[in-house]
Coordinates of C-alpha atoms in Angstrom, one line a residue:
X106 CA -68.4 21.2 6.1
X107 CA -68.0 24.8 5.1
X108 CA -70.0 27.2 7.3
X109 CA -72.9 29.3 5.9
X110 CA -71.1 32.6 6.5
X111 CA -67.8 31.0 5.1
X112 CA -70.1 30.4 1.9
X113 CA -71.8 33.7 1.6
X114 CA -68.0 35.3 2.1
X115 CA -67.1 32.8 -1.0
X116 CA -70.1 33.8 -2.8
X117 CA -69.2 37.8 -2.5
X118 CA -65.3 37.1 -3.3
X119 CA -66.5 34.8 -6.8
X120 CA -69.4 38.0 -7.6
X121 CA -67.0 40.4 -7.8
X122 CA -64.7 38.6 -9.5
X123 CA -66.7 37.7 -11.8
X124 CA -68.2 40.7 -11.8
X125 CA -64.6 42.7 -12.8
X126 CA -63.9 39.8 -15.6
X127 CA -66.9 40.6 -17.6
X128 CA -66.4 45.0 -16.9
X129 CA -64.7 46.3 -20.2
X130 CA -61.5 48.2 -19.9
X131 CA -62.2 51.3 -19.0
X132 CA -65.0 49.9 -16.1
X133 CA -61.6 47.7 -14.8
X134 CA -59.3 50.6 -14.5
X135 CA -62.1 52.9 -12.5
X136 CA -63.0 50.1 -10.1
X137 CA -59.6 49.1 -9.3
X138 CA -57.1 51.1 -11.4
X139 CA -55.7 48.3 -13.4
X140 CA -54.7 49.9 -16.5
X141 CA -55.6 48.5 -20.1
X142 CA -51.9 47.2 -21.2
X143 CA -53.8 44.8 -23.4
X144 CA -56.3 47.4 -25.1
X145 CA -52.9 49.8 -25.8
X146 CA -51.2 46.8 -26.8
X147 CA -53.1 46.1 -29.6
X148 CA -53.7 50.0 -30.5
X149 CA -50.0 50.0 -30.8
X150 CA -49.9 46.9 -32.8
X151 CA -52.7 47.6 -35.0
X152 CA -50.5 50.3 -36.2
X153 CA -47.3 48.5 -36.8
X154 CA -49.0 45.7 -38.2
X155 CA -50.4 47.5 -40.6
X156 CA -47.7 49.6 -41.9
X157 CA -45.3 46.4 -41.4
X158 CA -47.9 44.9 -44.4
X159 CA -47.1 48.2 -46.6
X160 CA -43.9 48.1 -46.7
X161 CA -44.0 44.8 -47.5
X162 CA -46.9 44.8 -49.8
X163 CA -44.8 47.7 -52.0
X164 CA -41.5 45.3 -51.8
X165 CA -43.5 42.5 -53.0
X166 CA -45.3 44.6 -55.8
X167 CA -42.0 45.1 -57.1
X168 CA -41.4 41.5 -57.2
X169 CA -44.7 41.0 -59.4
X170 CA -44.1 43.4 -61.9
X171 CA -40.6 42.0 -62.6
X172 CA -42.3 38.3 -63.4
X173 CA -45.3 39.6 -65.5
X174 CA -42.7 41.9 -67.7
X175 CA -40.5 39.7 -67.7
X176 CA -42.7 37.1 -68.9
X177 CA -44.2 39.1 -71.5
X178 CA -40.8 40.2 -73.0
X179 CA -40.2 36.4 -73.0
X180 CA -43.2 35.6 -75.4
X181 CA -41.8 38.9 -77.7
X182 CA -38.5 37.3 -77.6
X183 CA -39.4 33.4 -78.4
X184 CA -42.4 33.0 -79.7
X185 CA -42.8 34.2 -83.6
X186 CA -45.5 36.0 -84.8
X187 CA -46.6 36.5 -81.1
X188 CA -49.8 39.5 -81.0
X189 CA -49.2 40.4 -77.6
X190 CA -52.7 39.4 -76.4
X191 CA -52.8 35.5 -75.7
X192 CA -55.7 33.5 -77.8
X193 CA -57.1 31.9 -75.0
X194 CA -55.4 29.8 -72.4
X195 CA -52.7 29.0 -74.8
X196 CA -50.5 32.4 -76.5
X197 CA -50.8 31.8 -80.4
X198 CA -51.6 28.6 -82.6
X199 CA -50.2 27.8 -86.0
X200 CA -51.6 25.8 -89.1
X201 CA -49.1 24.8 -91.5
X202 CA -46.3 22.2 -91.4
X203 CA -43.8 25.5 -92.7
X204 CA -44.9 28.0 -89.8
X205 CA -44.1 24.6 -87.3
X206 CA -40.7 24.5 -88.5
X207 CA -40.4 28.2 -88.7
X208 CA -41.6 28.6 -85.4
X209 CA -39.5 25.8 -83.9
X210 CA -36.1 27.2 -85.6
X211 CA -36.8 30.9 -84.3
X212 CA -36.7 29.6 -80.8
X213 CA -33.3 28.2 -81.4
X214 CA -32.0 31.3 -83.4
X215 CA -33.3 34.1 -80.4
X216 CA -31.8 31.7 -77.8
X217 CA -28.3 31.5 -79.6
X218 CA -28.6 35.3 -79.8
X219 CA -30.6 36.3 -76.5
X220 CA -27.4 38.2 -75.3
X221 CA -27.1 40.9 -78.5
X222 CA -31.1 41.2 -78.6
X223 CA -32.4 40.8 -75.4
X224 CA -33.2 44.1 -73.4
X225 CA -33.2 42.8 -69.7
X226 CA -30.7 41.3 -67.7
X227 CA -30.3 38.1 -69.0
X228 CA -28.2 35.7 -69.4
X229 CA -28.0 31.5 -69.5
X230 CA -28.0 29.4 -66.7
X231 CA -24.5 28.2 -67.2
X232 CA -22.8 26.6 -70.0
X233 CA -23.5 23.1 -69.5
X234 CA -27.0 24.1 -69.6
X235 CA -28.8 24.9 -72.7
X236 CA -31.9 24.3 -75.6
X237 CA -34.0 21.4 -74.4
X238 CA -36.2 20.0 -77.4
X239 CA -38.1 16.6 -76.9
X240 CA -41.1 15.6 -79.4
X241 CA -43.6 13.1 -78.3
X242 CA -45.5 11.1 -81.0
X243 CA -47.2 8.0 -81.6
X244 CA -45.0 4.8 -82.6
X245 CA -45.6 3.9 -85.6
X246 CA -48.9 3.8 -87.7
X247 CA -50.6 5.0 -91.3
X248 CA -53.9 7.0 -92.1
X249 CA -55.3 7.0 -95.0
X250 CA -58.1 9.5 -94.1
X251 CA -59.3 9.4 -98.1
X252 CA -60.2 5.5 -97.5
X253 CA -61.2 5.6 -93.7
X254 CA -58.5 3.8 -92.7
X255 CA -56.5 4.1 -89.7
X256 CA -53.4 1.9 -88.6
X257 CA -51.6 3.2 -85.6
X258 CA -49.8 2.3 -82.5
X259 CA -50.6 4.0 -79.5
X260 CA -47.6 3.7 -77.8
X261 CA -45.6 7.2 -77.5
X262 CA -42.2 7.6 -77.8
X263 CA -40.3 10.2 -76.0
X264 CA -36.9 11.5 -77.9
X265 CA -34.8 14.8 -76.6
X266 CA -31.9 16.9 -77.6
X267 CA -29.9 19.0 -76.2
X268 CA -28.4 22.1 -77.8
X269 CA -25.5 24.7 -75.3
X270 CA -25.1 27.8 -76.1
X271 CA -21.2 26.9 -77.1
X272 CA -22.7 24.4 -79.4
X273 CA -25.1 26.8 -80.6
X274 CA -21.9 29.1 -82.0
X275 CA -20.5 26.4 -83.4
X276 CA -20.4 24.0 -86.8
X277 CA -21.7 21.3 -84.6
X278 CA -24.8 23.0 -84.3
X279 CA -25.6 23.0 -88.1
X280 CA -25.0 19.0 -87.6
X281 CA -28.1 18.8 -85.4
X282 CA -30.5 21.3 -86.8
X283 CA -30.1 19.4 -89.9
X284 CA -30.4 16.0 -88.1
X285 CA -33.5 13.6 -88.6
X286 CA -34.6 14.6 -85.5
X287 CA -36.3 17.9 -86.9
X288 CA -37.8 15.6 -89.7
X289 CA -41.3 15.6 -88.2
X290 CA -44.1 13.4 -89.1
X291 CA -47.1 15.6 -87.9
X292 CA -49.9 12.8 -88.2
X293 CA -48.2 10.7 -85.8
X294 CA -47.1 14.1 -83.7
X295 CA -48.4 14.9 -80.4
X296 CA -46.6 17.5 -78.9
X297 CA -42.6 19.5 -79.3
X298 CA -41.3 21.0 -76.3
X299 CA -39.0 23.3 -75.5
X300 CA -37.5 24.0 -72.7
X301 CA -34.3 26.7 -71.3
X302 CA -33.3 28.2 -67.9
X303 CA -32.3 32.0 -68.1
X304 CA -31.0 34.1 -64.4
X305 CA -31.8 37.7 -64.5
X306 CA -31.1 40.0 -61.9
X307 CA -33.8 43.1 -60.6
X308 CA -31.8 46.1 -60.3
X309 CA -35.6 48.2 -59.7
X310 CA -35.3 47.1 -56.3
X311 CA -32.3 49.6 -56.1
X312 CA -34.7 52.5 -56.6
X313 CA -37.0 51.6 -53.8
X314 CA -34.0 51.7 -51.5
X315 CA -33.6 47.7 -51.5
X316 CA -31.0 44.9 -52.1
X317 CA -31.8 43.5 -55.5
X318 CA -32.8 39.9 -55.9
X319 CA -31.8 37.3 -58.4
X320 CA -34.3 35.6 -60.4
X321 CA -34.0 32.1 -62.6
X322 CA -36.6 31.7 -65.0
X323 CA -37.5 28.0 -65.7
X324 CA -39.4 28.2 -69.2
X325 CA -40.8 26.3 -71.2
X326 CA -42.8 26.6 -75.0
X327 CA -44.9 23.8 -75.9
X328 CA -46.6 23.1 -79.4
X329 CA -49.6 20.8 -78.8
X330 CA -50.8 18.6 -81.1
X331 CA -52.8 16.5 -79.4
X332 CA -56.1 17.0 -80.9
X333 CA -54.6 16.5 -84.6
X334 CA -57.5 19.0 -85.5
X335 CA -55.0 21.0 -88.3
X336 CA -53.8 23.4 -85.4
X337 CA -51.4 23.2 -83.1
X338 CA -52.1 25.8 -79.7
X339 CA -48.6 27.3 -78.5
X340 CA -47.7 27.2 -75.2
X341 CA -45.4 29.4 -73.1
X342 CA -44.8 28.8 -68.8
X343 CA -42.2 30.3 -66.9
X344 CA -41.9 29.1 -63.7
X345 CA -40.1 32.4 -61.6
X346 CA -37.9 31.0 -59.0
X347 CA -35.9 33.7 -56.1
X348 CA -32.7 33.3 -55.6
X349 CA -30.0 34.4 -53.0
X350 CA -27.5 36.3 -55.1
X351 CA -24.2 34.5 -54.5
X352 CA -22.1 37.5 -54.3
X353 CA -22.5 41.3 -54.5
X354 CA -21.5 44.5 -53.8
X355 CA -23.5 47.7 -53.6
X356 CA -21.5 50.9 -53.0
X357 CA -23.9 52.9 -51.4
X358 CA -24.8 52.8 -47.5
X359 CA -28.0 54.5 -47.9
X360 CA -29.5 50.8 -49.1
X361 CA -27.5 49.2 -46.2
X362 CA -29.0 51.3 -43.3
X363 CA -32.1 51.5 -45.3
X364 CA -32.4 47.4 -44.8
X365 CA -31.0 47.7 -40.9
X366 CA -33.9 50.1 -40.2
X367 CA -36.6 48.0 -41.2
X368 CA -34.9 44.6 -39.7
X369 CA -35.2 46.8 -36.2
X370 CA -38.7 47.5 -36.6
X371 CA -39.7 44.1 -37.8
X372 CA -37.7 43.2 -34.2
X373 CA -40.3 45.5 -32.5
X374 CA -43.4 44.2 -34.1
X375 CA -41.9 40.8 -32.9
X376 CA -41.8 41.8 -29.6
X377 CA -45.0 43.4 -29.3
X378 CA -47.0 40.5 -31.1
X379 CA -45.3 38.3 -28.2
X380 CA -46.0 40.7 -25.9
X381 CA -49.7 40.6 -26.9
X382 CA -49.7 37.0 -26.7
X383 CA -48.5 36.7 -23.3
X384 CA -51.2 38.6 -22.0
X385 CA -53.9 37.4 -24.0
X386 CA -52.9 33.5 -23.4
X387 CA -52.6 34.8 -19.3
X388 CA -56.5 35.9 -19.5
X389 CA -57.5 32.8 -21.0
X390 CA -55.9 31.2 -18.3
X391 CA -57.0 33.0 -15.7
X392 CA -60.5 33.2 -17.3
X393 CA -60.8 29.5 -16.8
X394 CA -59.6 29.3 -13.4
X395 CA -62.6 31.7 -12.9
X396 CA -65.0 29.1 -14.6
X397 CA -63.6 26.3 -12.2
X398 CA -64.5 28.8 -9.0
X399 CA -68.1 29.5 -10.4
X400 CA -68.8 25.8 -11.8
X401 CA -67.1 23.8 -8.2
X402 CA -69.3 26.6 -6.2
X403 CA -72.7 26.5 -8.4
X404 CA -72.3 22.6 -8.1
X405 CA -71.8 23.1 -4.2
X406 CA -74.4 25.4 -3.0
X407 CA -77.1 24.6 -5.5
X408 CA -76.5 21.0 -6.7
X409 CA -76.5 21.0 -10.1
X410 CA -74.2 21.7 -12.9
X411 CA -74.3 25.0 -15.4
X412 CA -75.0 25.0 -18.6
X413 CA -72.8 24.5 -20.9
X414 CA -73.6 28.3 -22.7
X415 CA -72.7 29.7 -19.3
X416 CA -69.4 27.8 -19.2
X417 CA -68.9 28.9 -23.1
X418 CA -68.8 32.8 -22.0
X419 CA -65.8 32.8 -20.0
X420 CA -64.3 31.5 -23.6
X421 CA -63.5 34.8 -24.8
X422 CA -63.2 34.1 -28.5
X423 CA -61.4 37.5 -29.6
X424 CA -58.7 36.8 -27.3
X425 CA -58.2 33.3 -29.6
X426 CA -58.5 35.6 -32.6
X427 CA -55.9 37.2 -31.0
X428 CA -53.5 34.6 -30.0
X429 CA -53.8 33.2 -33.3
X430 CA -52.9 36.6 -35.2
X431 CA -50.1 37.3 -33.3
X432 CA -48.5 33.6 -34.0
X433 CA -48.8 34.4 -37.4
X434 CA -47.6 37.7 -37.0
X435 CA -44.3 36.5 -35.6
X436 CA -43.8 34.0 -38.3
X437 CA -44.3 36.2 -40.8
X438 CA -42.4 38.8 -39.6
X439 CA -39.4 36.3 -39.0
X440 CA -39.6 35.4 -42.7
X441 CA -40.1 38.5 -43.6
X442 CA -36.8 39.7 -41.7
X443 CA -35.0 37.0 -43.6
X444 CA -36.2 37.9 -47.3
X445 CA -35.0 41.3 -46.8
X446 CA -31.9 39.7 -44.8
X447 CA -31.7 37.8 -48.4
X448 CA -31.3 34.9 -46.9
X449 CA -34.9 33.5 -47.9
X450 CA -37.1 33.6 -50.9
X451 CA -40.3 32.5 -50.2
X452 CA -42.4 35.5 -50.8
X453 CA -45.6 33.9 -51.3
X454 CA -45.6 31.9 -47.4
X455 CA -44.7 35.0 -45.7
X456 CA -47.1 37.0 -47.7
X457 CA -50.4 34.8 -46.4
X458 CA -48.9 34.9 -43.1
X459 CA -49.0 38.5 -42.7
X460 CA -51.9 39.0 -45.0
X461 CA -54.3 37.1 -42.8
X462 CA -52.8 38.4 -39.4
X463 CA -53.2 41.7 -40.2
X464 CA -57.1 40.6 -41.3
X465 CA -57.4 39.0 -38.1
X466 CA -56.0 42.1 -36.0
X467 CA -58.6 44.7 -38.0
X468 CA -61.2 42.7 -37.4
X469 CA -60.3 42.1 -33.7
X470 CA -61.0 45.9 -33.6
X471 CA -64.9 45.3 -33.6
X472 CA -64.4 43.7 -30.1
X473 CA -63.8 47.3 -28.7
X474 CA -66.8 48.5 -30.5
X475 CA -68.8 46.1 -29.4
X476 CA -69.0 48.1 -25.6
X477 CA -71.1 50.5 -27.3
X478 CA -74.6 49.0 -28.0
X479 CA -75.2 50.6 -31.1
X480 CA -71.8 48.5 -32.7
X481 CA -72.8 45.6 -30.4
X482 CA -76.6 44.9 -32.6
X483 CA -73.7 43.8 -35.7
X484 CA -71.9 41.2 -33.6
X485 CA -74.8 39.5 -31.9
X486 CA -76.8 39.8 -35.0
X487 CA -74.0 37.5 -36.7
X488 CA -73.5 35.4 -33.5
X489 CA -77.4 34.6 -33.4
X490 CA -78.0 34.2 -37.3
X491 CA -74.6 32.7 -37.5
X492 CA -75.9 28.0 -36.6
X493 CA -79.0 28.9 -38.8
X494 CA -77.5 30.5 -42.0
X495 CA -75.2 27.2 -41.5
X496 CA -77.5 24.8 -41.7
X497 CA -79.3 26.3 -44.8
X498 CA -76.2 26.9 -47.0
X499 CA -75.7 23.3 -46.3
X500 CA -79.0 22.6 -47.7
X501 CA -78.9 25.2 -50.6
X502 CA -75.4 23.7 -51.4
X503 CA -76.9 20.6 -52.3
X504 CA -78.8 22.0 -54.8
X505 CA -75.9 24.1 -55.7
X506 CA -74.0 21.3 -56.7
X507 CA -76.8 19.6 -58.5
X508 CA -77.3 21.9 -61.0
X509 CA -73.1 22.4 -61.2
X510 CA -72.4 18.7 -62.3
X511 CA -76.0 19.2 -64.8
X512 CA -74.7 22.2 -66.5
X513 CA -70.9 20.9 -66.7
X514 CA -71.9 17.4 -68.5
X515 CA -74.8 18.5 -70.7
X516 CA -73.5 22.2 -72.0
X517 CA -69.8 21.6 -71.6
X518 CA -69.2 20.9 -75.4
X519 CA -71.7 23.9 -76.3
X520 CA -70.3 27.0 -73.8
X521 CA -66.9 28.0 -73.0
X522 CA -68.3 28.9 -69.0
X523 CA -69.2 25.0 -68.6
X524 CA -66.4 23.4 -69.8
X525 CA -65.0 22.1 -66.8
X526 CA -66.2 21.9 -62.6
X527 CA -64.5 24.8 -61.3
X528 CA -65.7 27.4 -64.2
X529 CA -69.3 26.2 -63.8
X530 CA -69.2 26.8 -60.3
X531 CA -67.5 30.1 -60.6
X532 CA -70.4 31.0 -63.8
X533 CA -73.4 30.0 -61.3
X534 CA -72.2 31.9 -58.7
X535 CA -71.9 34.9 -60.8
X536 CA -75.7 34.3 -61.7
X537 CA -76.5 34.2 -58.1
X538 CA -75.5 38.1 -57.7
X539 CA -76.7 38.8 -61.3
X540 CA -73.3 39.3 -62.9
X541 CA -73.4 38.6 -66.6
X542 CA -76.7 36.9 -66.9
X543 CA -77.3 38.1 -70.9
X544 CA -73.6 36.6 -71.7
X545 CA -74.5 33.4 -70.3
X546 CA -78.1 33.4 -72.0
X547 CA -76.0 34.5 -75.6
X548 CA -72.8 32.6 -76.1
X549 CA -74.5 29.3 -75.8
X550 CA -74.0 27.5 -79.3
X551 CA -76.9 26.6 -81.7
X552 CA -75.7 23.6 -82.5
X553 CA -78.0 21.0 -80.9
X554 CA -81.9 22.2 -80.7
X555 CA -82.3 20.0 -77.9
X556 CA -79.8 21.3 -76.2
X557 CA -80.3 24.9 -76.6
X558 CA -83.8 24.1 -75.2
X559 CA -82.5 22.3 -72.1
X560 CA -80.0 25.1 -71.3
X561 CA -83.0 28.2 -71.5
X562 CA -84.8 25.4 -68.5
X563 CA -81.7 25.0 -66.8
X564 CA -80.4 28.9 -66.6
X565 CA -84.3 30.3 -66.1
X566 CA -84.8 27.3 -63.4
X567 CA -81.5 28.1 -61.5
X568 CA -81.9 31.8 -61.8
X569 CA -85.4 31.9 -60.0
X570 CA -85.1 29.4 -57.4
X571 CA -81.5 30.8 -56.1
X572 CA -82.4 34.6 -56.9
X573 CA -86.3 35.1 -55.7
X574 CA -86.4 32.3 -53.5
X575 CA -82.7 30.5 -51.6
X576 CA -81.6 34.3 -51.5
X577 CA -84.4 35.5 -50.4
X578 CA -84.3 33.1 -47.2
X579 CA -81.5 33.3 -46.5
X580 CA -81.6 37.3 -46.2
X581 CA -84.7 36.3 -44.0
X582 CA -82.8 34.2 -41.5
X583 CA -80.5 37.0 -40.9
X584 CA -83.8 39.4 -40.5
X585 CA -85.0 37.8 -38.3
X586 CA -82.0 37.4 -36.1
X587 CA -81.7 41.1 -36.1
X588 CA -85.1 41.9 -35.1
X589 CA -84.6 38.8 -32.3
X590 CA -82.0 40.8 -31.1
X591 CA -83.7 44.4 -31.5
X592 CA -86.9 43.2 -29.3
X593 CA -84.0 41.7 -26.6
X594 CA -82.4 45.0 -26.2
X595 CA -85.6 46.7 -25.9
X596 CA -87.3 44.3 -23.6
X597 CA -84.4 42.7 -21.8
X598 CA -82.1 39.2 -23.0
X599 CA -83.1 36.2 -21.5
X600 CA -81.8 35.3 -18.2
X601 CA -79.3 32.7 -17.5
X602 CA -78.2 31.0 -14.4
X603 CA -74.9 33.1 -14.9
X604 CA -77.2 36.4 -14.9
X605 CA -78.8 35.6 -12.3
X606 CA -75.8 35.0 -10.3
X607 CA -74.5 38.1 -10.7
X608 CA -77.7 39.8 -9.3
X609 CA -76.7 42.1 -6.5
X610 CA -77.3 41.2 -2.7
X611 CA -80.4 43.2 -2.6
X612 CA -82.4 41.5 -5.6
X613 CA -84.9 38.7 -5.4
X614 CA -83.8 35.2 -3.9
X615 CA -81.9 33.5 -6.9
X616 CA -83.9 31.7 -8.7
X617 CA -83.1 27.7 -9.0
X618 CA -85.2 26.9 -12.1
X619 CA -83.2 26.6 -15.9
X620 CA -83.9 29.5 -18.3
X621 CA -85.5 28.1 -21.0
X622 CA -83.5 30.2 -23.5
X623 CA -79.5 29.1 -22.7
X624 CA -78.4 29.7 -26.2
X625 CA -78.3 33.5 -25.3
X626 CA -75.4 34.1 -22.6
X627 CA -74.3 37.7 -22.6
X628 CA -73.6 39.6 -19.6
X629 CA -75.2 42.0 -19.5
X630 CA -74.7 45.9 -17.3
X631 CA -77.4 47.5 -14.9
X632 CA -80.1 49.7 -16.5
X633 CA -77.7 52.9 -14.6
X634 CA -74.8 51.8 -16.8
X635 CA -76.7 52.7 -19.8
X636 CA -77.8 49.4 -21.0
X637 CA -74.4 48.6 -22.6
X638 CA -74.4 44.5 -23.2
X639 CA -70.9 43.4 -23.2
X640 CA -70.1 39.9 -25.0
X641 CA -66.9 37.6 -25.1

């Protein structure tokens, strides 16, 4: 059995430990001059993070431009009569059997000359490669839409050909543009597609001081017919893929030493994100070995276990936020090393990665701010409101959905904002923050009274209940938190068997009985230490 004074030493020992865990940085280096490698560390990293994401946000902008324009010139090239501004979703339509053929032949004709017209840095995949065309249509069948009648199989046939560009320059070529295959029959016709690979090469890159990258462009122009309605909707894709240039040679060293530079500072953002990680994954550590001590000798001396809020507080959540930031950090950066190594392509991975580790490292700053109490009402304002405003959107997202599937089945054929799940939800959401409410209101069609009667009850009943009254509570919850949280600082948080703990020697006897308000557990400084609250 452990003596009383070998338990009140224990006791002292676990205070001041605990007492030093839950002191910010500054507090820890005046009482015992342990200087604040982590809060430096992520100073230091917050910085090269950051300008680690520049550089690699302006290299990647460089990337983007070279798709869309490249895209664009692609419609100009391939697509005949093309506007510049697509009709919808699709890029032009056509309406006569002539403009079909037209159409289809012009595709052929710019691809056999893409070479003397083309503007860019083009050129065909190789020469075994070439002019995909495949039409889809229905097997056989007759309509005789004079009589009514209608005698069709629906079975779809499937039947491709294949034009290289040697062919293309060719007499064989006249053969199979003047084949049967290009005899269409446009009421049994669903769809023609046409397919072709091009490479290209982004010498912009040079400009910005960086190794150009080779692009193939998978693309593909499709003439539906599907809906037989007397116009077919033209399609263009291009699918951009990056690829390692097999072999080049750039004559200049400033692009070489340019690229070796920014491989050695990727290197020290590498080391300093694991760096950061060591010592944030050696707190958490550390932080529960402290938990142990205080649980084993709160269990011993007073014979009964802590809450679990109490044990939750030596979870210190930013140094998770942390730990996760700097994993991706490292990831990215590795990938990020080995795109401008050109020995990867995959811009878009490496992009999220540092994306949302840099989001995750700006936001970790408001940990810092959070030792001065006028910063600190934010965070435990959003850590109070934060199970509440839960539950409710849980609640009001019920409802939510409700009136989604409602306005995508019933006004789906009469507005262009309910045609399908994902643009109704996107349209209501708008009308939640009062974006384009007369649009909505106008462009429904006239068509059906009933209808247009329904969708007036449907907009003016989600409008008010989400606007004047789900909004309106939900602004309330969070009110309410905040003034929770303004009456606590002026009056004092609720004590927990962990504050109480950390009473000095000279205070009342500690008090046995369980707080009746454990969902509050911040640790908070002596009235002389300016009534800072410190949080995990």
């Amino acid at each position: 059995m452990m003596t009383q004074s070998d338990l009140d030493l224990k006791e002292t020992a676990l205070k001041e430990d605990l007492k030093f865990y839950f002191m910010n940085p500054c507090e820890k280096y005046r009482a015992r001059r342990q200087i604040p490698w982590k809060l430096a560390l992520q100073i230091l990293k917050i910085l090269m993070v950051t300008t680690q994401l520049v550089f690699f946000g302006l290299s990647n902008q460089l990337v983007v431009s070279f798709k869309e324009e490249n895209t664009v010139a692609f419609k100009h090239l391939f697509l005949k009569g093309y506007s510049g501004n697509d009709e919808d979703d699709y890029s032009c339509s056509i309406y006569t059997q002539q403009d079909a053929y037209d159409s289809i032949f012009y595709v052929i004709n710019q691809y056999r000359h893409l070479k003397n017209i083309s503007l860019g840095t083009l050129g065909y995949e190789h020469e075994e490669s070439g002019l995909k065309i495949c039409k889809q249509q229905y097997k056989k069948g007759t309509m005789l839409p004079s009589n009514d009648t209608l005698n069709i199989d629906v079975s779809i046939e499937t039947e491709c050909i294949l034009l290289k560009p040697k062919e293309l320059t060719s007499k064989k070529a006249e053969l199979k543009l003047n084949s049967s295959f290009f005899n269409l029959e446009f009421y049994r016709l669903i769809q023609v597609e046409i397919s072709f690979k091009l490479k290209g090469i982004a010498l912009q890159t040079i400009h910005a001081r960086e190794l150009p990258d080779c692009y193939a462009f998978q693309n593909t122009i499709t003439f539906n017919n599907r809906a037989h309605s007397g116009k077919i909707k033209v399609y263009f894709d291009s699918d951009t893929d990056i690829q390692e240039c097999k072999d080049w040679h750039i004559f200049n060293s400033v692009l070489q030493k340019n690229t070796q530079y920014t491989l050695v500072f990727d290197g020290f953002v590498i080391l300093s994100c694991l760096a950061s990680l060591i010592l944030c994954t050696r707190s958490i550590v550390l932080a529960w070995r402290l938990q142990k001590r205080f649980v084993n000798f709160f269990l011993e001396k007073y014979k009964r276990r802590v809450c679990f809020a109490d044990r939750l507080e030596f979870l210190n959540g930013w140094y998770v936020l942390v730990i996760i930031s700097d994993v991706m950090t490292i990831i990215g950066s590795i990938l990020k090393m080995e795109i401008k190594a050109k020995n990867l392509t995959s811009y878009d991975v490496c992009s999220i990665l540092l994306g949302t580790s840099t989001l995750f490292v700006w936001v970790g700053v408001i940990r810092y701010l959070g030792y001065f109490q006028t910063y600190n009402v934010l965070i435990l304002t959003m850590q109070a409101s934060l199970p509440k405003v839960l539950r409710f959107c849980c609640c009001a997202g019920m409802i939510y959905l409700g009136y989604t599937f409602c306005g995508w089945i019933v006004l789906g054929p009469y507005h262009e904002k309910f045609e399908d799940l994902n643009t109704v939800a996107e349209c209501l959401f708008s009308l939640v923050n009062g974006d384009d409410m007369f649009a909505t209101f106008a462009q429904i069609q006239q068509k059906s009274s009933l209808v247009w009667m329904f969708s007036r009850l449907y907009l003016y009943s989600f409008i008010s209940l989400f606007i004047y009254m789900i909004l309106s509570l939900f602004i309330a919850l969070i009110t309410d938190s905040y003034d929770t949280i303004k009456k606590y600082q002026q009056s004092g948080f609720p004590a927990t068997d962990l504050h109480e703990f950390l009473k000095d020697h000279s205070n009342a006897g500690y008090r046995k009985d369980r707080t009746s308000f454990p969902f509050i557990c911040c640790c908070r400084r002596q009235q002389s230490d300016d009534n800072l609250i410190l949080i995990n």
